[in-house]
Short mmCIF file of C-alpha atoms in Angstrom, two decimals:
data_model
loop_
_atom_site.label_atom_id
_atom_site.label_comp_id
_atom_site.label_asym_id
_atom_site.label_seq_id
_atom_site.Cartn_x
_atom_site.Cartn_y
_atom_site.Cartn_z
CA MET A 1 14.08 -12.43 8.42
CA PRO A 2 11.21 -12.71 5.87
CA MET A 3 10.82 -15.98 4.01
CA LYS A 4 12.21 -16.16 0.49
CA ILE A 5 9.63 -15.77 -2.29
CA SER A 6 10.39 -19.26 -3.62
CA HIS A 7 9.77 -20.77 -0.19
CA ALA A 8 6.55 -18.78 0.21
CA ILE A 9 5.26 -20.04 -3.15
CA LEU A 10 6.23 -23.61 -2.20
CA LEU A 11 4.33 -23.33 1.09
CA LEU A 12 1.24 -21.98 -0.67
CA VAL A 13 1.31 -24.69 -3.35
CA VAL A 14 1.71 -27.49 -0.79
CA CYS A 15 -1.21 -26.17 1.29
CA VAL A 16 -3.44 -25.83 -1.79
CA VAL A 17 -2.60 -29.34 -3.04
CA CYS A 18 -3.21 -30.93 0.38
CA ALA A 19 -6.49 -29.05 0.85
CA ALA A 20 -7.64 -30.12 -2.63
CA PHE A 21 -6.71 -33.73 -1.81
CA ASN A 22 -8.77 -33.64 1.39
CA MET A 23 -11.76 -32.16 -0.40
CA GLN A 24 -11.46 -34.86 -3.06
CA LEU A 25 -11.63 -37.53 -0.35
CA PHE A 26 -14.89 -36.10 0.97
CA SER A 27 -16.19 -35.71 -2.59
CA GLY A 28 -15.47 -39.40 -3.10
CA LEU A 29 -17.79 -40.25 -0.21
CA ASP A 30 -20.52 -38.14 -1.82
CA GLU A 31 -20.01 -39.88 -5.15
CA MET A 32 -20.28 -43.31 -3.51
CA MET A 33 -23.86 -42.52 -2.49
CA GLY A 34 -25.01 -41.36 -5.90
CA ASP A 35 -28.68 -40.38 -5.82
CA GLN A 36 -29.48 -42.53 -2.79
CA TYR A 37 -29.38 -42.17 0.98
CA TRP A 38 -26.86 -43.79 3.25
CA VAL A 39 -28.96 -45.24 6.09
CA ILE A 40 -27.94 -47.06 9.25
CA ASP A 41 -28.14 -50.84 8.79
CA SER A 42 -29.53 -51.84 12.20
CA THR A 43 -29.10 -55.54 11.42
CA GLN A 44 -25.32 -55.16 11.68
CA GLY A 45 -23.15 -54.59 14.72
CA ASP A 46 -24.70 -53.02 17.82
CA HIS A 47 -27.96 -51.70 16.34
CA GLY A 48 -26.07 -50.51 13.29
CA TRP A 49 -22.93 -49.20 15.02
CA TYR A 50 -19.47 -50.58 15.79
CA ALA A 51 -16.10 -49.33 17.15
CA MET A 52 -17.68 -48.40 20.50
CA GLY A 53 -20.67 -46.89 18.75
CA LEU A 54 -18.73 -44.32 16.74
CA LEU A 55 -18.73 -45.83 13.24
CA PRO A 56 -21.98 -46.70 11.45
CA HIS A 57 -22.88 -49.70 9.34
CA VAL A 58 -24.49 -48.02 6.33
CA LYS A 59 -26.31 -49.23 3.27
CA LYS A 60 -27.71 -47.41 0.25
CA VAL A 61 -31.49 -47.10 -0.06
CA PRO A 62 -33.40 -45.16 -2.76
CA LYS A 63 -34.65 -41.80 -1.54
CA ASP A 64 -38.29 -42.40 -2.44
CA VAL A 65 -38.31 -45.63 -0.42
CA VAL A 66 -36.86 -43.86 2.65
CA LYS A 67 -39.26 -40.93 2.35
CA ALA A 68 -42.27 -43.20 1.96
CA ALA A 69 -41.35 -45.22 5.06
CA ASN A 70 -40.34 -42.28 7.28
CA THR A 71 -43.36 -40.13 6.48
CA ASP A 72 -45.93 -42.94 6.80
CA PRO A 73 -47.27 -43.07 10.39
CA ALA A 74 -48.31 -46.68 9.87
CA THR A 75 -44.72 -47.80 9.24
CA LYS A 76 -43.11 -48.81 12.53
CA GLU A 77 -39.60 -49.41 11.24
CA LYS A 78 -38.11 -46.04 10.30
CA TYR A 79 -34.84 -45.49 8.49
CA ILE A 80 -32.09 -43.53 10.25
CA ILE A 81 -30.57 -41.41 7.47
CA TYR A 82 -26.82 -40.94 7.81
CA ALA A 83 -26.15 -38.78 4.76
CA GLN A 84 -26.95 -37.93 1.18
CA SER A 85 -24.68 -36.77 -1.63
CA GLY A 86 -23.36 -33.31 -0.77
CA ASP A 87 -23.34 -33.74 3.01
CA PHE A 88 -19.62 -34.55 3.13
CA ALA A 89 -17.64 -32.29 0.77
CA GLY A 90 -20.08 -29.42 0.33
CA THR A 91 -19.32 -28.90 -3.35
CA SER A 92 -22.24 -26.46 -3.68
CA VAL A 93 -20.23 -24.02 -1.53
CA TYR A 94 -16.79 -25.34 -2.44
CA GLY A 95 -15.13 -21.95 -2.03
CA ILE A 96 -16.16 -21.81 1.62
CA CYS A 97 -15.39 -25.44 2.43
CA PHE A 98 -12.00 -25.28 0.68
CA GLY A 99 -10.81 -22.38 2.84
CA ILE A 100 -11.00 -24.33 6.10
CA PRO A 101 -8.53 -27.15 5.21
CA LEU A 102 -6.35 -24.47 3.59
CA ILE A 103 -6.03 -22.71 6.94
CA MET A 104 -5.60 -26.05 8.72
CA TYR A 105 -2.69 -27.17 6.55
CA LEU A 106 -1.06 -23.74 6.76
CA ILE A 107 -1.03 -24.02 10.56
CA TRP A 108 0.21 -27.62 10.45
CA PHE A 109 3.04 -27.04 7.98
CA ALA A 110 4.20 -23.50 8.76
CA PHE A 111 3.58 -23.11 12.48
CA ILE A 112 4.00 -26.67 13.79
CA ILE A 113 6.49 -28.32 11.43
CA GLY A 114 8.27 -25.12 10.37
CA PHE A 115 8.03 -25.94 6.65
CA PRO A 116 9.75 -25.07 4.40
CA ASP A 117 12.75 -23.22 5.81
CA ARG A 118 12.62 -23.81 9.57
CA VAL A 119 12.32 -27.58 9.81
CA ASP A 120 14.28 -28.77 12.86
CA PRO A 121 15.45 -32.37 12.26
CA TYR A 122 15.73 -32.95 16.00
CA LEU A 123 12.16 -31.80 16.73
CA LEU A 124 10.62 -33.12 13.49
CA PRO A 125 9.55 -36.56 14.88
CA ARG A 126 7.90 -34.87 17.85
CA ARG A 127 6.09 -32.42 15.58
CA ILE A 128 4.91 -35.16 13.23
CA PHE A 129 3.64 -37.07 16.26
CA THR A 130 1.79 -33.91 17.38
CA ILE A 131 0.05 -33.71 14.00
CA ALA A 132 -0.84 -37.41 14.23
CA VAL A 133 -2.42 -36.76 17.64
CA ILE A 134 -4.30 -33.76 16.19
CA ILE A 135 -5.69 -35.94 13.39
CA GLY A 136 -6.72 -38.67 15.84
CA CYS A 137 -8.41 -36.22 18.20
CA SER A 138 -10.21 -34.51 15.32
CA VAL A 139 -11.58 -37.74 13.89
CA ILE A 140 -12.68 -39.19 17.24
CA ALA A 141 -14.27 -35.93 18.43
CA ASN A 142 -16.29 -35.52 15.23
CA LEU A 143 -17.40 -39.15 15.05
CA PHE A 144 -18.57 -38.76 18.64
CA LEU A 145 -20.41 -35.55 17.70
CA MET A 146 -22.11 -37.29 14.77
CA ARG A 147 -23.19 -40.15 17.04
CA ILE A 148 -24.73 -37.62 19.44
CA ALA A 149 -26.53 -36.02 16.49
CA ALA A 150 -27.90 -39.46 15.56
CA ASP A 151 -29.16 -40.14 19.08
CA PHE A 152 -30.88 -36.77 19.47
CA ALA A 153 -32.31 -36.36 15.95
CA ARG A 154 -36.11 -36.16 16.07
CA ASP A 155 -37.06 -35.27 12.50
CA PRO A 156 -37.49 -38.58 10.61
CA MET A 157 -36.03 -37.00 7.45
CA SER A 158 -33.01 -35.38 9.16
CA ARG A 159 -29.58 -36.51 8.03
CA ILE A 160 -26.93 -37.15 10.69
CA ALA A 161 -24.00 -35.70 8.72
CA ASN A 162 -26.04 -32.58 7.95
CA VAL A 163 -27.38 -32.07 11.48
CA ALA A 164 -23.92 -32.44 13.02
CA GLY A 165 -22.33 -29.66 10.97
CA ASN A 166 -24.03 -28.94 7.63
CA HIS A 167 -21.04 -30.42 5.76
CA ALA A 168 -18.78 -33.05 7.33
CA SER A 169 -15.68 -31.55 5.73
CA LEU A 170 -16.26 -28.35 7.72
CA LEU A 171 -16.53 -30.36 10.94
CA PHE A 172 -13.34 -32.36 10.54
CA HIS A 173 -11.20 -29.51 9.21
CA ASN A 174 -12.42 -27.06 11.85
CA ALA A 175 -11.46 -29.61 14.49
CA GLY A 176 -8.04 -29.91 12.85
CA ILE A 177 -7.56 -26.16 13.29
CA TRP A 178 -8.89 -26.12 16.85
CA PHE A 179 -6.70 -28.99 18.09
CA ALA A 180 -3.66 -27.55 16.27
CA ILE A 181 -4.13 -24.24 18.10
CA LEU A 182 -4.65 -26.09 21.38
CA PHE A 183 -1.50 -28.22 21.12
CA SER A 184 0.53 -25.27 19.81
CA ALA A 185 -0.54 -23.24 22.85
CA LEU A 186 0.46 -26.15 25.09
CA GLY A 187 3.85 -26.28 23.34
CA THR A 188 3.72 -30.03 22.73
CA HIS A 189 5.51 -29.73 19.36
CA GLY A 190 8.57 -28.16 21.01
CA HIS A 191 8.25 -29.15 24.64
CA SER A 192 11.26 -29.03 26.93
CA SER A 193 11.48 -30.76 30.29
CA ASN A 194 13.41 -27.79 31.67
CA GLU A 195 11.11 -25.26 33.28
CA VAL A 196 11.53 -21.66 32.13
CA GLN A 197 11.32 -18.95 34.75
CA ALA A 198 8.16 -16.87 34.39
CA PRO A 199 8.73 -13.17 33.56
CA ASP A 200 8.21 -10.58 36.27
CA SER A 201 5.03 -8.74 35.31
CA ARG A 202 4.91 -6.28 38.20
CA ASN A 203 6.32 -3.43 36.11
CA TRP A 204 4.41 -4.17 32.92
CA GLN A 205 2.28 -1.45 31.32
CA THR A 206 -0.76 -3.32 30.03
CA GLN A 207 -2.49 -0.54 28.06
CA ALA A 208 -5.64 -2.46 28.94
CA ASN A 209 -8.01 0.46 28.45
CA GLU A 210 -6.74 1.20 24.96
CA LYS A 211 -6.85 -2.49 24.02
CA PHE A 212 -10.42 -2.92 25.24
CA ASN A 213 -11.55 0.27 23.53
CA TRP A 214 -10.21 -0.76 20.14
CA MET A 215 -11.33 -4.35 20.53
CA PHE A 216 -14.93 -3.30 21.14
CA THR A 217 -14.65 -0.74 18.34
CA MET A 218 -13.56 -3.46 15.93
CA LEU A 219 -16.30 -5.80 17.15
CA GLY A 220 -18.83 -3.02 16.67
CA ILE A 221 -17.62 -2.47 13.11
CA VAL A 222 -17.88 -6.15 12.14
CA THR A 223 -21.29 -6.36 13.86
CA VAL A 224 -22.64 -3.50 11.74
CA LEU A 225 -20.99 -5.03 8.67
CA GLU A 226 -22.54 -8.45 9.30
CA VAL A 227 -26.01 -6.97 9.85
CA ALA A 228 -25.70 -5.05 6.58
CA LEU A 229 -24.56 -8.18 4.75
CA VAL A 230 -27.49 -10.21 6.12
CA LYS A 231 -29.99 -7.48 5.22
CA ASN A 232 -28.68 -7.42 1.65
CA LYS A 233 -28.66 -11.24 1.40
CA LEU A 234 -24.86 -11.36 1.20
CA ALA A 235 -24.59 -13.59 4.27
CA LEU A 236 -26.39 -16.60 5.71
CA PRO A 237 -29.77 -15.74 7.31
CA ASP A 238 -28.50 -17.39 10.49
CA ALA A 239 -25.80 -14.81 11.09
CA ALA A 240 -24.15 -16.67 13.99
CA VAL A 241 -21.84 -18.74 11.75
CA ASP A 242 -20.66 -15.79 9.67
CA TYR A 243 -20.35 -13.53 12.69
CA SER A 244 -18.22 -16.05 14.59
CA VAL A 245 -15.65 -16.07 11.77
CA TRP A 246 -15.55 -12.26 11.73
CA ILE A 247 -14.91 -12.30 15.50
CA ILE A 248 -12.06 -14.76 14.96
CA TRP A 249 -10.67 -12.42 12.31
CA VAL A 250 -10.78 -9.47 14.74
CA VAL A 251 -8.94 -11.45 17.44
CA ILE A 252 -6.21 -12.68 15.07
CA PHE A 253 -5.87 -9.26 13.42
CA MET A 254 -5.30 -7.52 16.74
CA ARG A 255 -2.85 -10.22 17.83
CA MET A 256 -0.79 -9.96 14.64
CA TYR A 257 -0.97 -6.27 13.77
CA GLY A 258 -1.48 -4.58 17.11
CA PHE A 259 -4.54 -3.23 18.84
CA SER A 260 -4.81 0.29 17.40
CA PRO A 261 -4.20 2.16 14.12
CA LYS A 262 -0.86 3.53 15.35
CA TYR A 263 0.47 -0.05 15.09
CA TRP A 264 -1.43 -0.98 11.92
CA VAL A 265 0.15 1.78 9.83
CA LYS A 266 3.57 0.34 10.66
CA ARG A 267 2.64 -3.04 9.12
CA PRO A 268 1.50 -2.22 5.58
CA THR A 269 3.06 -5.32 3.99
CA GLY A 270 1.14 -7.85 6.06
CA ILE A 271 -2.14 -5.97 5.73
CA ALA A 272 -1.61 -5.62 1.97
CA ILE A 273 -0.99 -9.39 1.63
CA MET A 274 -4.21 -10.05 3.56
CA ALA A 275 -6.32 -7.65 1.49
CA VAL A 276 -4.86 -8.33 -1.96
CA GLY A 277 -4.76 -12.10 -1.40
CA THR A 278 -8.47 -12.10 -0.53
CA LEU A 279 -9.37 -9.89 -3.49
CA LEU A 280 -7.52 -12.26 -5.84
CA THR A 281 -8.98 -15.43 -4.30
CA LEU A 282 -12.64 -14.52 -4.78
CA PRO A 283 -12.53 -14.26 -8.60
CA LEU A 284 -10.55 -17.51 -8.76
CA PHE A 285 -13.45 -19.42 -7.19
CA TYR A 286 -15.92 -17.47 -9.36
CA LEU A 287 -14.06 -18.70 -12.44
CA LEU A 288 -13.75 -22.22 -10.99
CA GLU A 289 -17.53 -22.50 -10.69
CA ARG A 290 -17.99 -21.27 -14.26
CA ALA A 291 -15.39 -23.77 -15.50
CA THR A 292 -16.66 -26.84 -13.63
CA GLY A 293 -20.36 -26.10 -13.12
CA THR A 294 -20.32 -28.13 -9.89
CA LEU A 295 -17.83 -26.45 -7.51
CA GLY A 296 -19.76 -23.53 -6.07
CA ALA A 297 -18.04 -20.24 -5.27
CA GLY A 298 -20.51 -19.23 -2.55
CA PHE A 299 -21.32 -15.91 -4.25
CA ALA A 300 -22.76 -14.95 -7.65
CA SER A 301 -23.44 -18.67 -7.77
CA PRO A 302 -25.83 -20.32 -10.26
CA ILE A 303 -25.74 -23.39 -8.00
CA LEU A 304 -27.07 -21.41 -5.01
CA ALA A 305 -29.54 -19.58 -7.26
CA LYS A 306 -30.95 -22.91 -8.42
CA ALA A 307 -31.12 -24.36 -4.90
CA LEU A 308 -32.24 -21.29 -2.88
CA GLY A 309 -33.57 -18.82 -5.42
CA ALA A 310 -31.90 -16.05 -7.40
CA GLU A 311 -32.14 -13.61 -4.49
CA ASN A 312 -29.91 -15.92 -2.37
CA GLN A 313 -27.11 -16.54 -4.85
CA ASN A 314 -24.69 -14.40 -2.81
CA VAL A 315 -25.37 -15.69 0.72
CA GLY A 316 -21.88 -17.17 1.00
CA LEU A 317 -20.02 -13.90 0.29
CA SER A 318 -19.58 -12.94 3.96
CA LEU A 319 -18.02 -16.30 4.82
CA MET A 320 -15.83 -16.25 1.72
CA ILE A 321 -14.39 -12.84 2.63
CA SER A 322 -13.86 -13.57 6.33
CA ILE A 323 -12.35 -17.05 5.82
CA TYR A 324 -9.82 -15.90 3.24
CA LEU A 325 -8.97 -12.76 5.22
CA VAL A 326 -8.01 -15.15 8.02
CA PHE A 327 -6.05 -17.41 5.67
CA TRP A 328 -4.03 -14.64 4.02
CA MET A 329 -3.41 -12.98 7.37
CA GLU A 330 -2.01 -16.27 8.70
CA PHE A 331 -0.04 -16.72 5.49
CA ALA A 332 1.57 -13.29 5.92
CA ALA A 333 2.61 -14.37 9.42
CA ALA A 334 3.87 -17.74 8.15
CA ILE A 335 6.18 -16.09 5.61
CA ARG A 336 7.21 -13.54 8.25
CA ARG A 337 6.04 -10.45 6.39
CA ASN A 338 3.54 -9.16 8.94
CA GLY A 339 6.01 -7.25 11.09
CA PRO A 340 6.64 -3.49 11.20
CA VAL A 341 8.49 -1.86 8.33
CA LYS A 342 12.07 -1.17 9.29
CA LYS A 343 13.21 2.34 8.54
CA THR A 344 16.69 2.74 7.17
CA VAL A 345 18.79 5.04 9.28
CA ALA A 346 21.39 7.09 7.48
CA GLN A 347 24.84 6.53 8.93
CA LYS A 348 26.90 9.52 9.89
CA ALA A 349 30.16 9.91 8.05
#
């Protein structure tokens, strides 16, 4: 049974509000730094770290002072730069960074909790506890990653938050998605102590050849697409990040809509939601950048043109398209409108 339109709108609004709140938290960290660096204060804690070496003691130091000390060979005491403004929220590519917590909250609310119309009061405490564990694992894993980045950084002007993942918001929200998928696959949010008998697979017809053929066909298509986007400066020069999201899209698309066109044509509603939702999202972020002047859309962006040159103002387009294709595809599944169209059968008199 598809979700009611009112419930679907409620789910979308809640996810958008929560994602905006998260991005505002990371933006607050950027604003705290102002036009200075956060550097590790080695006079505090254990050489500048506490909480088992995961959390840093930081202090603000003017950028010219840090640069003068770190680039002067005669200076023995170098600053360890933790971050500068922009390393946390990623407001210059806000459209890209916003999509990741949007997907994360959609998975948390719709697929784990069952919000808004399939909330089970009996399982709700267990599911809330699962989300709490996901948050804890995400935070600890990323703080650990940032500490590793600090220990292995060799460039005196490198910034820990930037080396670890370009923008910290991407790191933490990606981990929130990854751990949510992991615990959902393990079934921790609805675990039963009673073992279920495994199905007998001896008579299954796997259609493995057809699945592999179409999977590699789809991967070939997105590979050619990504190469074309990079050549035309519509994707990041380091294509690995963009390409990985396109691969994720292929995997989820084949899982939700089937592995060949004969299944896709039976699911026009879900595919339409994915395509139309993405086409409507891109101009929204375009207008948001024009309205604010600080929240970059990732494409046709004056912010990117100023930072990277006019020829690179569209380098975030590939990520924008792939991220929101994934979001709207997941949203179609969350509101249960990605299934095959049911044909009405005329009843005989």
